[in-house]
mmCIF file of C-alpha atoms and ligand atoms in Angstrom:
data_model
loop_
_atom_site.group_PDB
_atom_site.id
_atom_site.type_symbol
_atom_site.label_atom_id
_atom_site.label_comp_id
_atom_site.label_asym_id
_atom_site.label_seq_id
_atom_site.Cartn_x
_atom_site.Cartn_y
_atom_site.Cartn_z
ATOM 1 C CA MET A 1 10.353 -13.288 13.122
ATOM 2 C CA GLY A 2 10.560 -16.531 15.055
ATOM 3 C CA ALA A 3 8.030 -18.251 12.799
ATOM 4 C CA SER A 4 9.819 -17.080 9.658
ATOM 5 C CA VAL A 5 13.245 -18.109 10.983
ATOM 6 C CA ALA A 6 11.887 -21.553 11.924
ATOM 7 C CA TYR A 7 10.407 -22.001 8.449
ATOM 8 C CA HIS A 8 13.507 -20.842 6.597
ATOM 9 C CA LEU A 9 15.827 -23.049 8.670
ATOM 10 C CA ALA A 10 13.559 -26.058 8.135
ATOM 11 C CA LYS A 11 13.386 -25.263 4.408
ATOM 12 C CA ARG A 12 17.181 -25.364 4.278
ATOM 13 C CA GLY A 13 17.054 -28.889 5.745
ATOM 14 C CA VAL A 14 17.751 -28.194 9.425
ATOM 15 C CA LYS A 15 15.969 -31.039 11.212
ATOM 16 C CA ASN A 16 15.770 -30.067 14.869
ATOM 17 C CA VAL A 17 14.287 -26.577 14.878
ATOM 18 C CA LEU A 18 12.291 -25.651 17.992
ATOM 19 C CA LEU A 19 10.188 -22.473 18.255
ATOM 20 C CA LEU A 20 9.172 -21.489 21.792
ATOM 21 C CA GLU A 21 6.336 -19.059 22.534
ATOM 22 C CA LYS A 22 5.394 -17.955 26.046
ATOM 23 C CA ASP A 23 1.791 -17.067 25.216
ATOM 24 C CA ALA A 24 -1.158 -19.417 24.788
ATOM 25 C CA PHE A 25 -1.351 -18.551 21.087
ATOM 26 C CA PHE A 26 1.281 -17.724 18.490
ATOM 27 C CA GLY A 27 1.477 -14.207 17.102
ATOM 28 C CA GLN A 28 -0.033 -12.325 20.039
ATOM 29 C CA GLY A 29 3.020 -10.112 20.559
ATOM 30 C CA ALA A 30 3.740 -7.068 18.420
ATOM 31 C CA THR A 31 2.912 -8.955 15.222
ATOM 32 C CA GLY A 32 -0.680 -9.756 16.150
ATOM 33 C CA ARG A 33 -1.263 -6.187 17.329
ATOM 34 C CA CYS A 34 0.220 -4.403 14.334
ATOM 35 C CA ALA A 35 -1.553 -2.464 11.608
ATOM 36 C CA GLY A 36 -0.588 -4.947 8.874
ATOM 37 C CA GLY A 37 0.964 -2.272 6.692
ATOM 38 C CA VAL A 38 3.696 -3.164 4.200
ATOM 39 C CA ARG A 39 5.629 -0.488 2.349
ATOM 40 C CA TYR A 40 8.633 0.337 0.234
ATOM 41 C CA GLN A 41 8.768 3.908 1.501
ATOM 42 C CA PHE A 42 11.739 4.267 3.849
ATOM 43 C CA SER A 43 14.498 6.835 4.204
ATOM 44 C CA THR A 44 17.487 4.466 4.257
ATOM 45 C CA GLU A 45 18.650 2.258 1.436
ATOM 46 C CA VAL A 46 18.930 -0.826 3.626
ATOM 47 C CA ASN A 47 15.289 -0.572 4.724
ATOM 48 C CA VAL A 48 14.152 -0.110 1.107
ATOM 49 C CA ARG A 49 16.233 -3.148 0.126
ATOM 50 C CA LEU A 50 14.679 -5.195 2.954
ATOM 51 C CA SER A 51 11.243 -4.257 1.566
ATOM 52 C CA MET A 52 12.348 -5.038 -2.003
ATOM 53 C CA ALA A 53 13.200 -8.570 -0.856
ATOM 54 C CA SER A 54 10.383 -9.077 1.655
ATOM 55 C CA LEU A 55 7.268 -7.705 -0.077
ATOM 56 C CA PRO A 56 7.627 -9.971 -3.152
ATOM 57 C CA MET A 57 7.882 -12.894 -0.683
ATOM 58 C CA LEU A 58 4.481 -11.804 0.659
ATOM 59 C CA GLU A 59 3.163 -11.646 -2.916
ATOM 60 C CA ARG A 60 4.296 -15.273 -3.434
ATOM 61 C CA PHE A 61 3.296 -16.346 0.090
ATOM 62 C CA GLU A 62 0.096 -18.244 -0.690
ATOM 63 C CA ALA A 63 1.706 -20.167 -3.568
ATOM 64 C CA GLU A 64 4.836 -21.043 -1.557
ATOM 65 C CA ILE A 65 3.477 -21.469 1.955
ATOM 66 C CA GLY A 66 -0.101 -22.544 1.226
ATOM 67 C CA GLN A 67 -1.804 -19.912 3.374
ATOM 68 C CA ALA A 68 -3.924 -16.994 2.158
ATOM 69 C CA ILE A 69 -2.755 -13.674 3.643
ATOM 70 C CA ASP A 70 -5.047 -11.194 1.866
ATOM 71 C CA TYR A 71 -2.316 -8.912 0.401
ATOM 72 C CA ARG A 72 -4.137 -5.749 -0.736
ATOM 73 C CA GLN A 73 -1.969 -3.328 -2.685
ATOM 74 C CA CYS A 74 -3.931 -0.214 -1.763
ATOM 75 C CA GLY A 75 -0.823 2.001 -1.692
ATOM 76 C CA TYR A 76 0.574 4.146 1.113
ATOM 77 C CA LEU A 77 -0.103 7.857 0.764
ATOM 78 C CA ILE A 78 2.152 9.758 3.171
ATOM 79 C CA PHE A 79 1.186 13.424 3.273
ATOM 80 C CA LEU A 80 3.490 16.222 4.384
ATOM 81 C CA THR A 81 2.717 19.495 6.092
ATOM 82 C CA THR A 82 6.144 20.881 6.994
ATOM 83 C CA LEU A 83 8.955 22.245 4.831
ATOM 84 C CA GLN A 84 11.499 20.040 6.569
ATOM 85 C CA ASP A 85 9.545 16.877 5.725
ATOM 86 C CA LEU A 86 9.144 18.089 2.157
ATOM 87 C CA THR A 87 12.922 18.264 1.746
ATOM 88 C CA VAL A 88 13.561 14.914 3.410
ATOM 89 C CA PHE A 89 10.864 13.106 1.426
ATOM 90 C CA GLN A 90 12.084 14.560 -1.880
ATOM 91 C CA HIS A 91 15.472 13.086 -1.067
ATOM 92 C CA ASN A 92 13.889 9.754 -0.010
ATOM 93 C CA LEU A 93 11.852 9.601 -3.208
ATOM 94 C CA ALA A 94 14.956 10.098 -5.359
ATOM 95 C CA MET A 95 16.770 7.346 -3.433
ATOM 96 C CA GLN A 96 13.798 4.952 -3.752
ATOM 97 C CA ASN A 97 13.439 5.681 -7.486
ATOM 98 C CA SER A 98 17.182 5.108 -7.997
ATOM 99 C CA LEU A 99 16.711 1.589 -6.566
ATOM 100 C CA GLY A 100 13.816 0.921 -8.958
ATOM 101 C CA VAL A 101 11.035 1.551 -6.420
ATOM 102 C CA LYS A 102 8.355 3.530 -8.209
ATOM 103 C CA THR A 103 7.218 5.872 -5.446
ATOM 104 C CA GLU A 104 5.403 8.913 -6.861
ATOM 105 C CA TRP A 105 5.301 12.568 -5.809
ATOM 106 C CA LEU A 106 1.799 14.074 -5.440
ATOM 107 C CA SER A 107 1.069 17.790 -5.187
ATOM 108 C CA GLY A 108 -1.127 19.095 -2.377
ATOM 109 C CA ASP A 109 -3.975 19.633 -4.865
ATOM 110 C CA GLU A 110 -3.656 16.072 -6.126
ATOM 111 C CA VAL A 111 -3.862 14.758 -2.539
ATOM 112 C CA ARG A 112 -7.009 16.859 -1.937
ATOM 113 C CA ARG A 113 -8.509 15.540 -5.192
ATOM 114 C CA ARG A 114 -7.830 11.911 -4.210
ATOM 115 C CA LEU A 115 -9.120 12.235 -0.643
ATOM 116 C CA PRO A 116 -12.177 14.525 -0.848
ATOM 117 C CA MET A 117 -13.578 13.195 2.428
ATOM 118 C CA MET A 118 -10.567 14.542 4.391
ATOM 119 C CA HIS A 119 -9.611 18.043 5.615
ATOM 120 C CA LEU A 120 -6.232 18.630 3.988
ATOM 121 C CA GLU A 121 -5.921 22.407 3.474
ATOM 122 C CA ASP A 122 -2.416 22.467 4.999
ATOM 123 C CA VAL A 123 -1.035 19.573 2.943
ATOM 124 C CA LEU A 124 1.988 20.627 0.870
ATOM 125 C CA ALA A 125 2.606 17.349 -0.964
ATOM 126 C CA ALA A 126 2.639 13.568 -0.525
ATOM 127 C CA THR A 127 4.501 10.488 -1.611
ATOM 128 C CA TYR A 128 2.531 7.514 -2.886
ATOM 129 C CA ASN A 129 3.546 4.007 -3.818
ATOM 130 C CA PRO A 130 0.770 1.875 -5.350
ATOM 131 C CA LYS A 131 2.524 -1.384 -4.411
ATOM 132 C CA ASP A 132 2.501 -0.643 -0.692
ATOM 133 C CA GLY A 133 -0.463 -2.133 1.101
ATOM 134 C CA LEU A 134 -1.918 -4.369 3.762
ATOM 135 C CA VAL A 135 -1.394 -7.991 4.764
ATOM 136 C CA ASP A 136 -3.021 -10.214 7.417
ATOM 137 C CA PRO A 137 -0.374 -10.727 10.156
ATOM 138 C CA HIS A 138 -2.036 -13.811 11.659
ATOM 139 C CA GLY A 139 -2.060 -15.524 8.265
ATOM 140 C CA VAL A 140 1.668 -14.884 7.888
ATOM 141 C CA VAL A 141 2.538 -16.192 11.380
ATOM 142 C CA MET A 142 0.410 -19.335 11.139
ATOM 143 C CA GLY A 143 1.378 -19.909 7.513
ATOM 144 C CA TYR A 144 5.054 -20.024 8.472
ATOM 145 C CA ILE A 145 4.441 -22.146 11.591
ATOM 146 C CA ASN A 146 2.354 -24.717 9.720
ATOM 147 C CA ALA A 147 4.806 -24.846 6.805
ATOM 148 C CA ALA A 148 7.747 -25.191 9.221
ATOM 149 C CA SER A 149 5.907 -27.992 11.060
ATOM 150 C CA ARG A 150 5.321 -29.844 7.781
ATOM 151 C CA LEU A 151 9.096 -29.695 7.246
ATOM 152 C CA GLY A 152 9.763 -31.214 10.667
ATOM 153 C CA ALA A 153 10.189 -28.150 12.906
ATOM 154 C CA ARG A 154 8.383 -28.041 16.238
ATOM 155 C CA ALA A 155 6.535 -24.985 17.529
ATOM 156 C CA ILE A 156 5.344 -25.048 21.131
ATOM 157 C CA ASN A 157 3.218 -22.403 22.816
ATOM 158 C CA ASN A 158 2.731 -21.827 26.555
ATOM 159 C CA VAL A 159 6.473 -22.312 27.142
ATOM 160 C CA GLU A 160 8.269 -19.293 28.542
ATOM 161 C CA VAL A 161 12.032 -19.034 28.159
ATOM 162 C CA THR A 162 13.511 -18.173 31.568
ATOM 163 C CA GLY A 163 17.271 -18.455 31.133
ATOM 164 C CA MET A 164 20.287 -19.259 28.972
ATOM 165 C CA LEU A 165 22.996 -21.680 30.025
ATOM 166 C CA LEU A 166 26.507 -20.810 28.853
ATOM 167 C CA ALA A 167 29.782 -22.692 29.049
ATOM 168 C CA GLY A 168 33.059 -21.164 27.947
ATOM 169 C CA GLY A 169 31.308 -18.208 26.325
ATOM 170 C CA LYS A 170 29.041 -20.482 24.269
ATOM 171 C CA ILE A 171 25.340 -21.273 24.441
ATOM 172 C CA VAL A 172 24.728 -24.818 25.659
ATOM 173 C CA ALA A 173 21.066 -24.817 26.709
ATOM 174 C CA VAL A 174 17.867 -22.810 27.116
ATOM 175 C CA GLU A 175 15.945 -22.947 30.361
ATOM 176 C CA THR A 176 12.165 -22.771 30.189
ATOM 177 C CA LYS A 177 9.254 -23.098 32.592
ATOM 178 C CA ALA A 178 8.758 -26.569 31.092
ATOM 179 C CA GLY A 179 12.356 -27.753 31.401
ATOM 180 C CA THR A 180 15.802 -27.347 29.869
ATOM 181 C CA VAL A 181 16.584 -27.721 26.166
ATOM 182 C CA SER A 182 20.177 -28.501 25.181
ATOM 183 C CA THR A 183 21.231 -26.611 22.081
ATOM 184 C CA PRO A 184 24.346 -24.961 20.652
ATOM 185 C CA ARG A 185 22.309 -22.247 18.882
ATOM 186 C CA VAL A 186 19.586 -19.836 19.953
ATOM 187 C CA VAL A 187 17.912 -17.115 17.901
ATOM 188 C CA ASN A 188 16.510 -14.317 20.034
ATOM 189 C CA ALA A 189 13.374 -13.271 18.135
ATOM 190 C CA ALA A 190 11.487 -11.964 21.159
ATOM 191 C CA GLY A 191 10.513 -8.613 19.648
ATOM 192 C CA PRO A 192 9.840 -6.026 22.388
ATOM 193 C CA TRP A 193 11.078 -8.553 24.979
ATOM 194 C CA ALA A 194 14.366 -9.251 23.163
ATOM 195 C CA GLY A 195 16.357 -7.112 25.607
ATOM 196 C CA LEU A 196 15.215 -9.376 28.467
ATOM 197 C CA ILE A 197 16.269 -12.509 26.585
ATOM 198 C CA GLY A 198 19.610 -10.858 25.779
ATOM 199 C CA ALA A 199 20.166 -10.158 29.485
ATOM 200 C CA MET A 200 19.660 -13.875 30.216
ATOM 201 C CA ALA A 201 22.767 -14.521 28.097
ATOM 202 C CA GLY A 202 24.623 -11.514 29.489
ATOM 203 C CA VAL A 203 24.286 -9.628 26.187
ATOM 204 C CA GLU A 204 23.043 -6.056 26.181
ATOM 205 C CA ILE A 205 20.521 -5.542 23.381
ATOM 206 C CA PRO A 206 19.282 -1.939 23.235
ATOM 207 C CA ILE A 207 15.593 -2.474 22.519
ATOM 208 C CA THR A 208 13.041 -0.329 24.318
ATOM 209 C CA PRO A 209 9.369 -1.354 24.446
ATOM 210 C CA VAL A 210 7.064 1.592 23.683
ATOM 211 C CA ARG A 211 3.261 1.358 23.769
ATOM 212 C CA ARG A 212 1.277 2.165 20.624
ATOM 213 C CA GLN A 213 -2.484 1.835 20.221
ATOM 214 C CA MET A 214 -5.163 1.933 17.575
ATOM 215 C CA LEU A 215 -8.850 1.330 17.000
ATOM 216 C CA THR A 216 -11.265 0.118 14.341
ATOM 217 C CA THR A 217 -14.679 1.525 13.453
ATOM 218 C CA THR A 218 -18.066 0.400 12.235
ATOM 219 C CA PRO A 219 -18.653 0.545 8.437
ATOM 220 C CA LEU A 220 -18.312 3.933 6.739
ATOM 221 C CA ALA A 221 -19.915 3.915 3.294
ATOM 222 C CA GLU A 222 -17.994 7.061 2.278
ATOM 223 C CA ILE A 223 -14.642 5.228 2.433
ATOM 224 C CA PRO A 224 -14.079 3.686 -1.006
ATOM 225 C CA PRO A 225 -12.645 0.157 -1.370
ATOM 226 C CA ASP A 226 -9.420 1.572 -2.865
ATOM 227 C CA PHE A 227 -8.812 4.006 0.030
ATOM 228 C CA PRO A 228 -5.005 4.002 0.562
ATOM 229 C CA PHE A 229 -3.074 3.650 3.809
ATOM 230 C CA VAL A 230 -3.068 7.386 4.592
ATOM 231 C CA ILE A 231 -0.414 8.803 6.909
ATOM 232 C CA ASP A 232 -0.322 12.349 8.272
ATOM 233 C CA PHE A 233 3.434 12.181 8.788
ATOM 234 C CA ALA A 234 3.924 15.188 11.070
ATOM 235 C CA GLN A 235 1.262 13.939 13.499
ATOM 236 C CA SER A 236 2.135 10.214 13.233
ATOM 237 C CA LEU A 237 -1.573 9.766 12.516
ATOM 238 C CA TYR A 238 -2.806 7.072 10.150
ATOM 239 C CA PHE A 239 -5.912 5.576 8.622
ATOM 240 C CA HIS A 240 -6.591 2.519 6.514
ATOM 241 C CA ARG A 241 -9.616 0.593 5.469
ATOM 242 C CA GLU A 242 -10.414 -2.337 7.770
ATOM 243 C CA GLY A 243 -13.361 -4.385 6.550
ATOM 244 C CA GLU A 244 -15.979 -1.793 5.618
ATOM 245 C CA GLY A 245 -14.780 0.606 8.301
ATOM 246 C CA LEU A 246 -11.457 2.156 9.210
ATOM 247 C CA LEU A 247 -8.442 1.405 11.349
ATOM 248 C CA THR A 248 -6.793 4.496 12.794
ATOM 249 C CA GLY A 249 -3.884 5.085 15.140
ATOM 250 C CA MET A 250 -1.649 7.883 16.331
ATOM 251 C CA SER A 251 1.725 7.539 18.027
ATOM 252 C CA ASN A 252 2.135 9.376 21.328
ATOM 253 C CA PRO A 253 5.544 11.101 21.132
ATOM 254 C CA ASP A 254 5.657 11.341 24.945
ATOM 255 C CA GLN A 255 4.823 7.708 25.640
ATOM 256 C CA ALA A 256 7.055 6.459 28.457
ATOM 257 C CA PRO A 257 8.862 3.176 27.730
ATOM 258 C CA GLY A 258 7.533 0.017 29.374
ATOM 259 C CA PHE A 259 5.678 -3.238 28.865
ATOM 260 C CA ASP A 260 2.196 -1.866 29.675
ATOM 261 C CA GLN A 261 -0.283 -2.920 26.960
ATOM 262 C CA GLU A 262 -3.418 -1.403 28.499
ATOM 263 C CA ILE A 263 -5.257 1.200 26.401
ATOM 264 C CA ASP A 264 -4.369 4.764 27.401
ATOM 265 C CA SER A 265 -7.869 6.297 27.273
ATOM 266 C CA GLN A 266 -6.529 9.863 27.644
ATOM 267 C CA TRP A 267 -4.364 9.417 24.538
ATOM 268 C CA GLU A 268 -7.294 7.786 22.743
ATOM 269 C CA LEU A 269 -9.201 11.070 23.134
ATOM 270 C CA VAL A 270 -6.245 13.087 21.807
ATOM 271 C CA HIS A 271 -6.010 10.669 18.885
ATOM 272 C CA LEU A 272 -9.734 10.774 18.120
ATOM 273 C CA GLU A 273 -9.775 14.557 18.184
ATOM 274 C CA ALA A 274 -6.890 14.736 15.688
ATOM 275 C CA ALA A 275 -8.389 11.971 13.545
ATOM 276 C CA SER A 276 -11.831 13.636 13.429
ATOM 277 C CA ALA A 277 -10.264 16.968 12.494
ATOM 278 C CA ARG A 278 -8.747 15.243 9.435
ATOM 279 C CA LEU A 279 -11.709 12.984 8.729
ATOM 280 C CA PRO A 280 -14.915 14.484 10.185
ATOM 281 C CA LEU A 281 -17.096 11.550 9.163
ATOM 282 C CA LEU A 282 -15.395 9.551 11.959
ATOM 283 C CA GLU A 283 -17.766 11.366 14.320
ATOM 284 C CA LYS A 284 -20.627 9.227 13.100
ATOM 285 C CA ALA A 285 -18.697 5.948 13.357
ATOM 286 C CA GLY A 286 -18.907 3.490 16.232
ATOM 287 C CA LEU A 287 -15.968 1.840 17.942
ATOM 288 C CA VAL A 288 -15.559 -1.836 17.021
ATOM 289 C CA SER A 289 -12.314 -2.651 18.806
ATOM 290 C CA HIS A 290 -9.245 -1.009 20.279
ATOM 291 C CA TRP A 291 -5.986 -2.379 21.558
ATOM 292 C CA ALA A 292 -2.412 -1.492 22.414
ATOM 293 C CA GLY A 293 0.839 -3.210 21.495
ATOM 294 C CA LEU A 294 4.549 -2.548 21.835
ATOM 295 C CA TYR A 295 6.994 -1.024 19.368
ATOM 296 C CA GLU A 296 10.486 -2.515 19.821
ATOM 297 C CA VAL A 297 12.590 0.587 19.455
ATOM 298 C CA THR A 298 16.334 0.662 18.845
ATOM 299 C CA PRO A 299 18.415 3.862 19.094
ATOM 300 C CA ASP A 300 18.541 4.214 15.278
ATOM 301 C CA ALA A 301 15.114 2.719 14.441
ATOM 302 C CA HIS A 302 16.751 -0.139 12.509
ATOM 303 C CA PRO A 303 16.616 -3.829 13.377
ATOM 304 C CA ILE A 304 19.499 -5.889 14.716
ATOM 305 C CA PHE A 305 20.585 -8.945 12.726
ATOM 306 C CA GLY A 306 23.250 -11.502 13.424
ATOM 307 C CA ASN A 307 25.544 -12.876 16.066
ATOM 308 C CA THR A 308 26.490 -11.558 19.488
ATOM 309 C CA PRO A 309 29.561 -11.830 21.727
ATOM 310 C CA VAL A 310 28.144 -15.157 22.999
ATOM 311 C CA GLU A 311 28.897 -17.921 20.504
ATOM 312 C CA GLY A 312 25.706 -19.543 19.202
ATOM 313 C CA PHE A 313 23.471 -16.686 20.416
ATOM 314 C CA TYR A 314 21.896 -14.776 17.519
ATOM 315 C CA VAL A 315 19.452 -11.910 17.462
ATOM 316 C CA CYS A 316 16.866 -10.656 14.983
ATOM 317 C CA ALA A 317 14.783 -8.039 16.718
ATOM 318 C CA GLY A 318 14.308 -4.298 17.200
ATOM 319 C CA PHE A 319 12.346 -3.504 14.056
ATOM 320 C CA SER A 320 11.162 -0.270 15.679
ATOM 321 C CA GLY A 321 7.488 -0.392 14.725
ATOM 322 C CA HIS A 322 7.812 -1.400 11.074
ATOM 323 C CA GLY A 323 9.023 -4.983 11.212
ATOM 324 C CA PHE A 324 6.017 -7.107 10.341
ATOM 325 C CA MET A 325 6.661 -6.384 6.659
ATOM 326 C CA HIS A 326 10.297 -7.489 6.977
ATOM 327 C CA GLY A 327 9.450 -10.812 8.671
ATOM 328 C CA PRO A 328 9.705 -12.920 5.506
ATOM 329 C CA VAL A 329 13.169 -11.708 4.484
ATOM 330 C CA THR A 330 14.356 -11.827 8.093
ATOM 331 C CA GLY A 331 13.804 -15.585 8.235
ATOM 332 C CA GLN A 332 15.808 -16.030 5.069
ATOM 333 C CA LEU A 333 18.578 -13.692 6.267
ATOM 334 C CA MET A 334 18.911 -15.473 9.606
ATOM 335 C CA SER A 335 19.044 -18.884 7.922
ATOM 336 C CA GLU A 336 21.865 -17.552 5.724
ATOM 337 C CA ILE A 337 23.735 -16.007 8.656
ATOM 338 C CA ILE A 338 23.441 -19.227 10.697
ATOM 339 C CA LEU A 339 24.097 -21.757 7.920
ATOM 340 C CA ASP A 340 26.367 -19.861 5.514
ATOM 341 C CA GLY A 341 28.041 -17.482 7.951
ATOM 342 C CA GLN A 342 26.838 -14.439 6.031
ATOM 343 C CA ALA A 343 23.594 -12.877 4.784
ATOM 344 C CA GLN A 344 23.143 -13.141 1.014
ATOM 345 C CA VAL A 345 19.744 -11.778 -0.005
ATOM 346 C CA VAL A 346 20.313 -8.292 1.479
ATOM 347 C CA ASP A 347 23.569 -6.915 2.863
ATOM 348 C CA VAL A 348 22.715 -6.308 6.524
ATOM 349 C CA THR A 349 26.259 -6.208 7.866
ATOM 350 C CA ALA A 350 25.670 -2.575 8.920
ATOM 351 C CA LEU A 351 22.763 -3.734 11.109
ATOM 352 C CA ASP A 352 24.846 -5.809 13.508
ATOM 353 C CA LEU A 353 24.646 -5.518 17.291
ATOM 354 C CA ALA A 354 28.172 -4.109 17.483
ATOM 355 C CA ARG A 355 27.097 -0.888 15.738
ATOM 356 C CA PHE A 356 25.770 0.501 19.007
ATOM 357 C CA SER A 357 29.042 0.146 20.914
ATOM 358 C CA GLU A 358 31.054 1.228 17.855
ATOM 359 C CA GLY A 359 28.904 4.304 17.090
ATOM 360 C CA ARG A 360 27.864 3.215 13.571
ATOM 361 C CA LEU A 361 24.193 4.189 13.845
ATOM 362 C CA ILE A 362 22.127 4.984 10.724
ATOM 363 C CA GLN A 363 18.860 6.748 11.482
ATOM 364 C CA GLU A 364 15.544 5.834 9.834
ATOM 365 C CA TYR A 365 13.368 8.950 9.416
ATOM 366 C CA ASN A 366 10.142 7.304 8.220
ATOM 367 C CA VAL A 367 8.957 6.064 11.609
ATOM 368 C CA VAL A 368 5.232 6.388 12.166
HETATM 369 C C1 FAD B 401 0.413 -0.816 17.256
HETATM 370 C C2 FAD B 401 1.468 -1.334 16.310
HETATM 371 C C3 FAD B 401 1.330 -1.122 14.939
HETATM 372 C C4 FAD B 401 2.284 -1.615 14.056
HETATM 373 N N1 FAD B 401 2.084 -1.490 12.713
HETATM 374 C C5 FAD B 401 2.950 -2.070 11.844
HETATM 375 C C6 FAD B 401 2.696 -2.055 10.447
HETATM 376 O O1 FAD B 401 1.684 -1.520 9.976
HETATM 377 N N2 FAD B 401 3.602 -2.664 9.631
HETATM 378 C C7 FAD B 401 4.728 -3.288 10.109
HETATM 379 O O2 FAD B 401 5.508 -3.808 9.313
HETATM 380 N N3 FAD B 401 4.982 -3.315 11.439
HETATM 381 C C8 FAD B 401 4.121 -2.728 12.304
HETATM 382 N N4 FAD B 401 4.366 -2.783 13.644
HETATM 383 C C9 FAD B 401 5.623 -3.361 14.115
HETATM 384 C C10 FAD B 401 5.574 -4.875 14.086
HETATM 385 O O3 FAD B 401 4.449 -5.313 14.779
HETATM 386 C C11 FAD B 401 6.845 -5.445 14.699
HETATM 387 O O4 FAD B 401 7.998 -4.807 14.171
HETATM 388 C C12 FAD B 401 6.962 -6.938 14.414
HETATM 389 O O5 FAD B 401 5.716 -7.558 14.553
HETATM 390 C C13 FAD B 401 7.974 -7.552 15.365
HETATM 391 O O6 FAD B 401 7.912 -8.947 15.221
HETATM 392 P P1 FAD B 401 8.742 -9.845 16.220
HETATM 393 O O7 FAD B 401 8.528 -11.251 15.794
HETATM 394 O O8 FAD B 401 10.115 -9.308 16.346
HETATM 395 O O9 FAD B 401 8.038 -9.576 17.647
HETATM 396 P P2 FAD B 401 6.698 -10.207 18.265
HETATM 397 O O10 FAD B 401 5.633 -10.343 17.250
HETATM 398 O O11 FAD B 401 6.381 -9.458 19.511
HETATM 399 O O12 FAD B 401 7.137 -11.676 18.629
HETATM 400 C C14 FAD B 401 7.941 -11.946 19.763
HETATM 401 C C15 FAD B 401 7.348 -13.137 20.442
HETATM 402 O O13 FAD B 401 8.239 -13.558 21.467
HETATM 403 C C16 FAD B 401 7.451 -14.031 22.530
HETATM 404 N N5 FAD B 401 8.277 -14.003 23.748
HETATM 405 C C17 FAD B 401 8.756 -12.922 24.385
HETATM 406 N N6 FAD B 401 9.444 -13.284 25.475
HETATM 407 C C18 FAD B 401 9.412 -14.639 25.514
HETATM 408 C C19 FAD B 401 9.929 -15.626 26.413
HETATM 409 N N7 FAD B 401 10.629 -15.286 27.511
HETATM 410 N N8 FAD B 401 9.704 -16.944 26.150
HETATM 411 C C20 FAD B 401 8.984 -17.313 25.047
HETATM 412 N N9 FAD B 401 8.453 -16.428 24.183
HETATM 413 C C21 FAD B 401 8.671 -15.118 24.415
HETATM 414 C C22 FAD B 401 6.301 -13.044 22.585
HETATM 415 O O14 FAD B 401 5.201 -13.553 23.313
HETATM 416 C C23 FAD B 401 6.021 -12.812 21.128
HETATM 417 O O15 FAD B 401 5.002 -13.658 20.608
HETATM 418 C C24 FAD B 401 3.417 -2.303 14.564
HETATM 419 C C25 FAD B 401 3.553 -2.505 15.930
HETATM 420 C C26 FAD B 401 2.578 -2.052 16.808
HETATM 421 C C27 FAD B 401 2.739 -2.309 18.279
#
């Protein structure tokens, strides 16, 4: 988010943009640990509209930004095993189709025909969108940072933000471990840590960090190159092709909130058991890598865009585990909010910070 905001502000001609990153490298937060999935399939209109704006920006990324990001439109196949999910997804599909998003309904038999290597006896149906897919997160982050730098923005790593200085209810400076930066405007794009940055300005931002983990395998010849991003929705279990092997993850519904990013080896066993039951050939695969990252969860699983009670202090965070794909449009939206006073490309007025205190929450159902 920070990289995209910096780029979009610089593109609009803002000359003194500064991006601060606490880590030694850019993109090592949630973005660098994500599964790289991009999809149109959401349950709320605003999330579908964010995808409708953001995914075409990823399609144009290399031409506009000059960085390859390996966008593979392998499709997301979300399969359903409960009657409740069947009803909800039928409704979602109708809403997506009404917006022009061509998500398809697949019968259980069609899912079994497409995925013969998986155990899917209990699958009732699935939704599939061929334009959903996978993108390289590191390419997107560095593409935006390099493009922003060419336009005059500065991006500095190894600089942790430690405080906000306010005067008369307005932002006047940011304190960092490397010194103080005077500025009338700050964008809090700290992902899972955005609540901590909010507290520095005295603004409560309800974002909870929740650990999620995944792993990749050695090559599996049985997985075809066009294998989709497969999601077992009821189990929050997913698989996609990664190189010649697979990436698989499963969300622990009982994961306690916190900033711990160590692998939970107990949960890894639970995950591998469920994954092997669906895809038995995993038993002959080797582990290539595994890691954990943090979802940045808001009470309604939607992001927060816009200003806060502190003048000059903006937030774009809380994407609740599906925000990488909305990074491109977020940069554009924040540049519009900051420079024009209002978002233009997608109406995100309902996703303001005030919705939490005013009880205007809108729940996203398609959280994996
Ligand atoms: C395991 C996992 C799988 C996921 N899969 C997907 C997926 O398939 N598709 C998808 O769209 N999304 C996915 N997500 C969600 C996605 O990763 C996030 O929604 C998105 O990356 C959030 O981006 P961000 O820029 O807000 O946060 P981040 O990428 O975390 O960026 C915030 C940055 O702020 C820095 N920072 C924090 N505090 C400070 C400070 N005090 N000073 C300076 N810098 C600071 C951090 O170091 C970090 O680099 C996944 C997330 C996880 C954890």
